[in-house]
Short mmCIF file of C-alpha atoms in Angstrom, two decimals:
data_model
loop_
_atom_site.label_atom_id
_atom_site.label_comp_id
_atom_site.label_asym_id
_atom_site.label_seq_id
_atom_site.Cartn_x
_atom_site.Cartn_y
_atom_site.Cartn_z
CA MET P 1363 45.10 47.36 98.79
CA THR P 1364 46.64 50.86 98.39
CA LYS P 1365 49.00 51.75 96.05
CA ASN P 1366 50.96 54.56 95.82
CA ARG P 1367 54.52 53.79 94.78
CA GLY P 1368 55.83 57.02 92.95
CA LEU P 1369 56.95 57.44 89.59
CA ALA P 1370 58.62 54.25 88.22
CA THR P 1371 61.19 54.85 85.46
CA ALA P 1372 61.41 51.43 84.24
CA SER P 1373 58.76 50.27 81.34
CA LYS P 1374 55.17 49.16 82.32
CA SER P 1375 55.74 45.66 80.70
CA GLY P 1376 59.70 45.41 82.26
CA ILE P 1377 57.66 45.37 85.31
CA THR P 1378 54.81 43.11 84.15
CA ALA P 1379 57.86 40.58 82.69
CA ALA P 1380 59.45 40.99 86.04
CA ALA P 1381 56.31 39.92 88.18
CA ALA P 1382 55.83 37.37 85.63
CA ARG P 1383 59.53 36.06 85.92
CA LEU P 1384 59.26 35.78 89.84
CA ALA P 1385 55.90 34.51 90.16
CA GLY P 1386 56.82 31.68 87.94
CA ALA P 1387 59.69 30.96 89.76
CA SER P 1388 57.23 30.52 92.52
CA ALA P 1389 54.98 28.48 91.31
CA SER P 1390 57.99 25.84 89.19
CA GLY P 1391 60.04 25.67 92.35
CA LYS P 1392 62.84 26.61 90.47
CA PRO P 1393 65.12 29.90 91.21
CA CYS P 1394 64.93 32.60 88.34
CA ALA P 1395 67.25 34.79 86.60
CA PRO P 1396 67.56 38.84 88.37
CA VAL P 1397 65.03 40.82 87.19
CA ARG P 1398 67.20 43.66 87.34
CA ASP P 1399 67.51 43.48 83.60
CA LEU P 1400 64.14 44.55 83.34
CA ILE P 1401 63.55 47.27 86.02
CA GLY P 1402 67.16 47.94 87.01
CA ARG P 1403 69.20 47.73 90.03
CA ASP P 1404 67.94 50.36 91.71
CA ASP P 1405 64.80 51.83 90.56
CA LEU P 1406 63.19 51.47 93.83
CA ALA P 1407 59.85 52.69 92.72
CA ALA P 1408 59.77 50.10 89.81
CA ALA P 1409 60.55 47.35 92.40
CA TYR P 1410 58.21 47.88 94.63
CA ALA P 1411 55.78 48.38 91.41
CA VAL P 1412 56.64 44.85 90.85
CA GLN P 1413 56.02 43.90 94.58
CA ALA P 1414 52.82 45.69 94.60
CA ALA P 1415 51.75 43.35 91.36
CA LEU P 1416 52.77 40.02 93.29
CA THR P 1417 50.88 41.36 95.98
CA GLU P 1418 47.54 41.57 93.87
CA ARG P 1419 48.03 37.92 92.91
CA ARG P 1420 48.10 37.22 96.01
CA LEU P 1421 45.18 38.66 97.11
CA ALA P 1422 43.13 37.72 94.18
CA GLY P 1423 44.23 33.86 94.84
CA GLY P 1424 43.02 34.12 98.79
CA ALA P 1425 45.64 34.90 100.41
CA ARG P 1426 45.28 37.18 103.84
CA ILE P 1427 47.55 40.22 104.64
CA THR P 1428 48.92 39.44 108.20
CA GLY P 1429 51.89 42.28 108.24
CA ARG P 1430 55.17 43.35 107.03
CA LYS P 1431 58.74 42.53 106.85
CA ILE P 1432 61.69 45.21 107.31
CA GLY P 1433 64.78 43.99 105.65
CA LEU P 1434 68.14 44.90 105.78
CA THR P 1435 68.51 46.89 108.88
CA SER P 1436 71.32 44.92 109.95
CA GLU P 1437 75.06 45.48 108.47
CA ALA P 1438 75.88 42.28 108.83
CA VAL P 1439 73.12 41.41 106.58
CA GLN P 1440 73.70 43.87 104.01
CA ARG P 1441 77.53 43.17 103.67
CA GLN P 1442 76.07 38.88 103.21
CA LEU P 1443 74.20 41.18 100.41
CA GLY P 1444 75.98 43.91 98.92
CA VAL P 1445 73.31 46.42 99.62
CA ASP P 1446 73.51 49.51 102.14
CA ARG P 1447 70.14 50.67 103.02
CA PRO P 1448 66.27 48.80 104.34
CA ASP P 1449 63.44 47.32 102.58
CA PHE P 1450 60.25 45.91 103.42
CA GLY P 1451 58.07 43.50 102.16
CA VAL P 1452 54.16 42.25 102.87
CA LEU P 1453 53.62 38.72 105.38
CA PHE P 1454 50.68 36.69 104.19
CA ASP P 1455 48.73 33.88 106.42
CA ASP P 1456 50.43 30.76 105.09
CA MET P 1457 53.45 32.12 105.64
CA ALA P 1458 53.48 31.92 109.43
CA TYR P 1459 54.59 28.86 110.96
CA ALA P 1460 53.55 28.28 114.96
CA ASP P 1461 56.81 27.81 117.41
CA GLY P 1462 58.78 24.44 117.29
CA GLY P 1463 56.42 23.64 113.99
CA MET P 1464 58.15 21.77 110.85
CA ILE P 1465 58.49 23.60 107.42
CA PRO P 1466 57.97 21.35 104.71
CA ALA P 1467 61.17 20.38 101.92
CA GLY P 1468 61.00 22.48 99.07
CA ARG P 1469 58.64 25.34 101.06
CA ILE P 1470 60.88 28.21 101.32
CA LEU P 1471 63.37 28.95 97.55
CA GLN P 1472 67.03 28.88 99.11
CA PRO P 1473 66.46 29.20 102.29
CA ARG P 1474 68.51 31.75 105.13
CA VAL P 1475 67.27 32.12 108.78
CA GLU P 1476 67.23 35.41 110.35
CA ALA P 1477 66.34 36.21 114.29
CA GLU P 1478 64.74 39.17 115.23
CA ILE P 1479 61.62 40.82 117.26
CA ALA P 1480 58.59 40.59 115.99
CA PHE P 1481 56.46 43.42 117.21
CA VAL P 1482 52.27 43.16 116.97
CA LEU P 1483 50.35 46.40 116.69
CA ARG P 1484 47.74 48.00 118.59
CA ALA P 1485 46.99 50.93 116.77
CA ASP P 1486 47.16 51.70 113.33
CA LEU P 1487 50.07 54.04 112.02
CA GLY P 1488 48.67 56.23 109.57
CA ASP P 1489 48.40 59.38 111.26
CA GLY P 1490 51.17 61.71 113.33
CA PRO P 1491 54.37 62.23 113.23
CA LEU P 1492 55.24 58.66 113.42
CA ASP P 1493 58.32 58.95 115.13
CA THR P 1494 59.60 56.54 117.81
CA ALA P 1495 57.45 57.47 120.93
CA GLN P 1496 54.13 57.18 118.57
CA VAL P 1497 55.55 53.79 117.53
CA ARG P 1498 56.39 52.78 121.02
CA ASP P 1499 52.86 53.73 121.91
CA SER P 1500 51.08 51.69 119.37
CA ILE P 1501 53.07 48.43 119.40
CA GLU P 1502 51.20 45.72 121.98
CA TYR P 1503 53.80 43.50 122.42
CA GLY P 1504 56.79 42.23 121.17
CA VAL P 1505 57.61 38.21 120.94
CA ALA P 1506 61.05 36.25 120.17
CA ALA P 1507 61.16 35.73 116.00
CA LEU P 1508 62.56 33.67 113.13
CA GLU P 1509 62.35 34.88 109.95
CA ILE P 1510 63.12 32.49 107.13
CA CYS P 1511 63.97 34.56 104.27
CA GLY P 1512 63.31 32.61 100.42
CA SER P 1513 64.81 34.39 97.53
CA ARG P 1514 63.42 32.83 94.21
CA ILE P 1515 66.03 34.37 92.52
CA ALA P 1516 69.17 32.26 91.53
CA ASP P 1517 72.08 31.65 93.77
CA TRP P 1518 70.68 34.59 95.49
CA ASP P 1519 72.77 36.88 93.18
CA ILE P 1520 70.44 39.89 94.19
CA SER P 1521 70.78 43.71 93.83
CA LEU P 1522 68.61 45.60 95.99
CA GLY P 1523 65.91 46.06 93.48
CA ASP P 1524 65.61 42.50 92.73
CA THR P 1525 65.31 41.83 96.81
CA VAL P 1526 62.46 44.59 96.62
CA ALA P 1527 60.76 43.25 93.59
CA ASP P 1528 60.84 39.45 95.51
CA ASN P 1529 58.58 40.56 98.18
CA ALA P 1530 61.88 41.79 99.93
CA SER P 1531 62.91 37.60 100.05
CA ALA P 1532 60.43 37.05 101.86
CA GLY P 1533 59.63 33.22 102.78
CA ALA P 1534 58.50 32.46 106.43
CA TYR P 1535 57.81 33.47 109.95
CA VAL P 1536 57.83 31.96 113.34
CA LEU P 1537 57.03 34.12 116.42
CA GLY P 1538 57.68 33.11 119.73
CA THR P 1539 54.73 32.54 122.44
CA HIS P 1540 56.53 34.86 125.30
CA ARG P 1541 55.25 38.25 125.26
CA ARG P 1542 56.66 41.18 126.34
CA THR P 1543 55.33 44.73 126.81
CA LEU P 1544 57.87 47.15 126.02
CA ASP P 1545 57.95 49.07 129.51
CA ALA P 1546 59.37 45.15 130.35
CA THR P 1547 61.96 44.72 127.86
CA GLU P 1548 63.90 46.80 126.04
CA PRO P 1549 64.33 45.71 122.38
CA ALA P 1550 67.83 48.10 121.77
CA ASP P 1551 68.97 45.89 124.59
CA VAL P 1552 68.72 42.57 123.91
CA VAL P 1553 71.12 40.01 123.35
CA MET P 1554 70.45 37.60 120.90
CA SER P 1555 72.17 33.80 120.23
CA MET P 1556 70.67 31.60 116.93
CA GLY P 1557 71.98 27.79 116.67
CA VAL P 1558 71.23 25.60 113.77
CA ASN P 1559 71.63 21.58 114.96
CA GLY P 1560 72.90 23.24 118.85
CA LYS P 1561 75.83 24.96 117.14
CA GLU P 1562 75.57 28.30 117.59
CA VAL P 1563 75.78 30.12 114.20
CA SER P 1564 74.67 34.01 114.96
CA VAL P 1565 75.00 36.68 117.31
CA GLY P 1566 74.22 39.95 117.93
CA THR P 1567 71.94 42.68 119.88
CA GLY P 1568 69.15 44.72 119.38
CA ALA P 1569 70.97 47.62 118.37
CA ALA P 1570 72.12 46.32 115.18
CA CYS P 1571 68.84 46.88 114.02
CA LEU P 1572 68.87 50.17 112.62
CA GLY P 1573 70.25 51.06 116.15
CA ASP P 1574 66.72 49.76 117.60
CA PRO P 1575 64.49 47.69 116.44
CA VAL P 1576 61.64 50.47 117.83
CA GLU P 1577 63.17 52.92 115.26
CA ALA P 1578 62.98 50.25 112.58
CA VAL P 1579 59.49 49.80 113.21
CA ALA P 1580 59.04 53.41 112.51
CA TRP P 1581 61.03 54.20 109.57
CA LEU P 1582 58.46 51.18 108.14
CA ALA P 1583 55.34 53.08 109.56
CA ARG P 1584 56.79 56.27 107.54
CA THR P 1585 57.95 54.81 104.12
CA ALA P 1586 54.62 52.56 104.28
CA ARG P 1587 52.37 55.81 104.75
CA ASP P 1588 54.29 57.83 102.37
CA LEU P 1589 53.51 55.13 99.33
CA GLY P 1590 49.60 54.76 100.23
CA ASP P 1591 49.59 51.56 102.74
CA PRO P 1592 50.06 52.33 106.51
CA LEU P 1593 50.41 49.81 109.03
CA ARG P 1594 47.05 49.06 110.83
CA ALA P 1595 46.57 47.42 114.30
CA GLY P 1596 46.92 44.03 114.65
CA GLN P 1597 49.10 43.50 112.12
CA VAL P 1598 52.18 41.61 112.91
CA VAL P 1599 55.98 43.53 112.13
CA LEU P 1600 59.12 41.69 112.09
CA SER P 1601 61.71 44.48 112.94
CA GLY P 1602 65.04 43.20 110.87
CA ALA P 1603 67.53 40.87 111.68
CA LEU P 1604 69.62 41.64 114.84
CA GLY P 1605 72.87 38.95 113.39
CA PRO P 1606 74.07 37.19 110.38
CA MET P 1607 71.72 35.10 108.52
CA GLN P 1608 73.05 31.42 108.02
CA GLU P 1609 71.84 29.39 105.09
CA VAL P 1610 70.12 25.82 106.74
CA SER P 1611 68.99 22.51 104.74
CA PRO P 1612 66.78 19.82 105.16
CA GLY P 1613 66.63 17.71 108.64
CA ASP P 1614 68.26 21.13 110.36
CA THR P 1615 66.47 22.34 113.32
CA VAL P 1616 67.12 26.38 114.62
CA THR P 1617 66.59 28.18 117.86
CA ALA P 1618 67.51 31.33 118.77
CA THR P 1619 67.22 32.78 121.97
CA LEU P 1620 66.64 36.68 122.74
CA SER P 1621 67.03 38.17 125.86
CA GLY P 1622 63.83 38.96 127.83
CA PHE P 1623 61.94 37.70 125.02
CA GLY P 1624 62.98 34.06 125.69
CA ALA P 1625 63.40 31.19 122.43
CA VAL P 1626 61.52 30.47 119.27
CA THR P 1627 62.51 27.24 117.29
CA VAL P 1628 61.49 25.88 113.62
CA GLY P 1629 62.40 22.66 111.94
CA PHE P 1630 63.14 21.60 108.20
CA SER P 1631 61.68 18.29 107.10
CA ARG P 1632 63.72 16.37 104.67
CA LYS P 1633 61.78 15.44 101.32
CA GLU P 1634 61.22 11.47 102.95
CA ASP P 1635 58.97 13.11 105.84
CA SER P 1636 57.14 15.73 104.45
#
């Protein structure tokens, strides 16, 4: 995995220590203290260096990258977490769950769910202007998706640097089965409703995601290329929340319906069911 994260002002020992702290939380299943004491609140170069170190650990352990997630694209989610700009993380094969499937209890630390549009790429996004037109042409199809965010940091006490280091708080994702091309559905016009156990808890639109989910992917494409690890054909891109995220508990069932893209559902098992 090529890496060019820029010049981090945090020390190498701080970056290494932050990665170890977050890896320990993942291994133990016990959330840890924030890592901003080691890398700073807003040193994005340092935070992405921590993320890259954790990614290398996952790859060395046999995990396979399936795509990327864009986080913090919705003003509602930014307000929830006290940040003011998007970020991104890496998706791995063991994060994917089937539509209608069940996520085991304890699999995701401090889970919160958000509904979004996921895109699958048919072309690499490493060359050219990487503008909205090019990105639209490079998308094979979109589907309704649920992202299960999970923070390894206790009580979701995060700064931007904390969440970036923690792989943008990625936990798991679920893709719907109703594939739509962008000729058939305009992502910016999508209307979303998400419910937990049949009760609506989040609403939003495609325009809540940086004005247009495709523009969010264009932002990611340019950022990923600048950092030396461009998006590739076949990868999944979770484009960002269309509305507020919602905490979930064991036994909950979450369903999101996105106009034009259909519905997507996931359950969370209780310990006795795992």
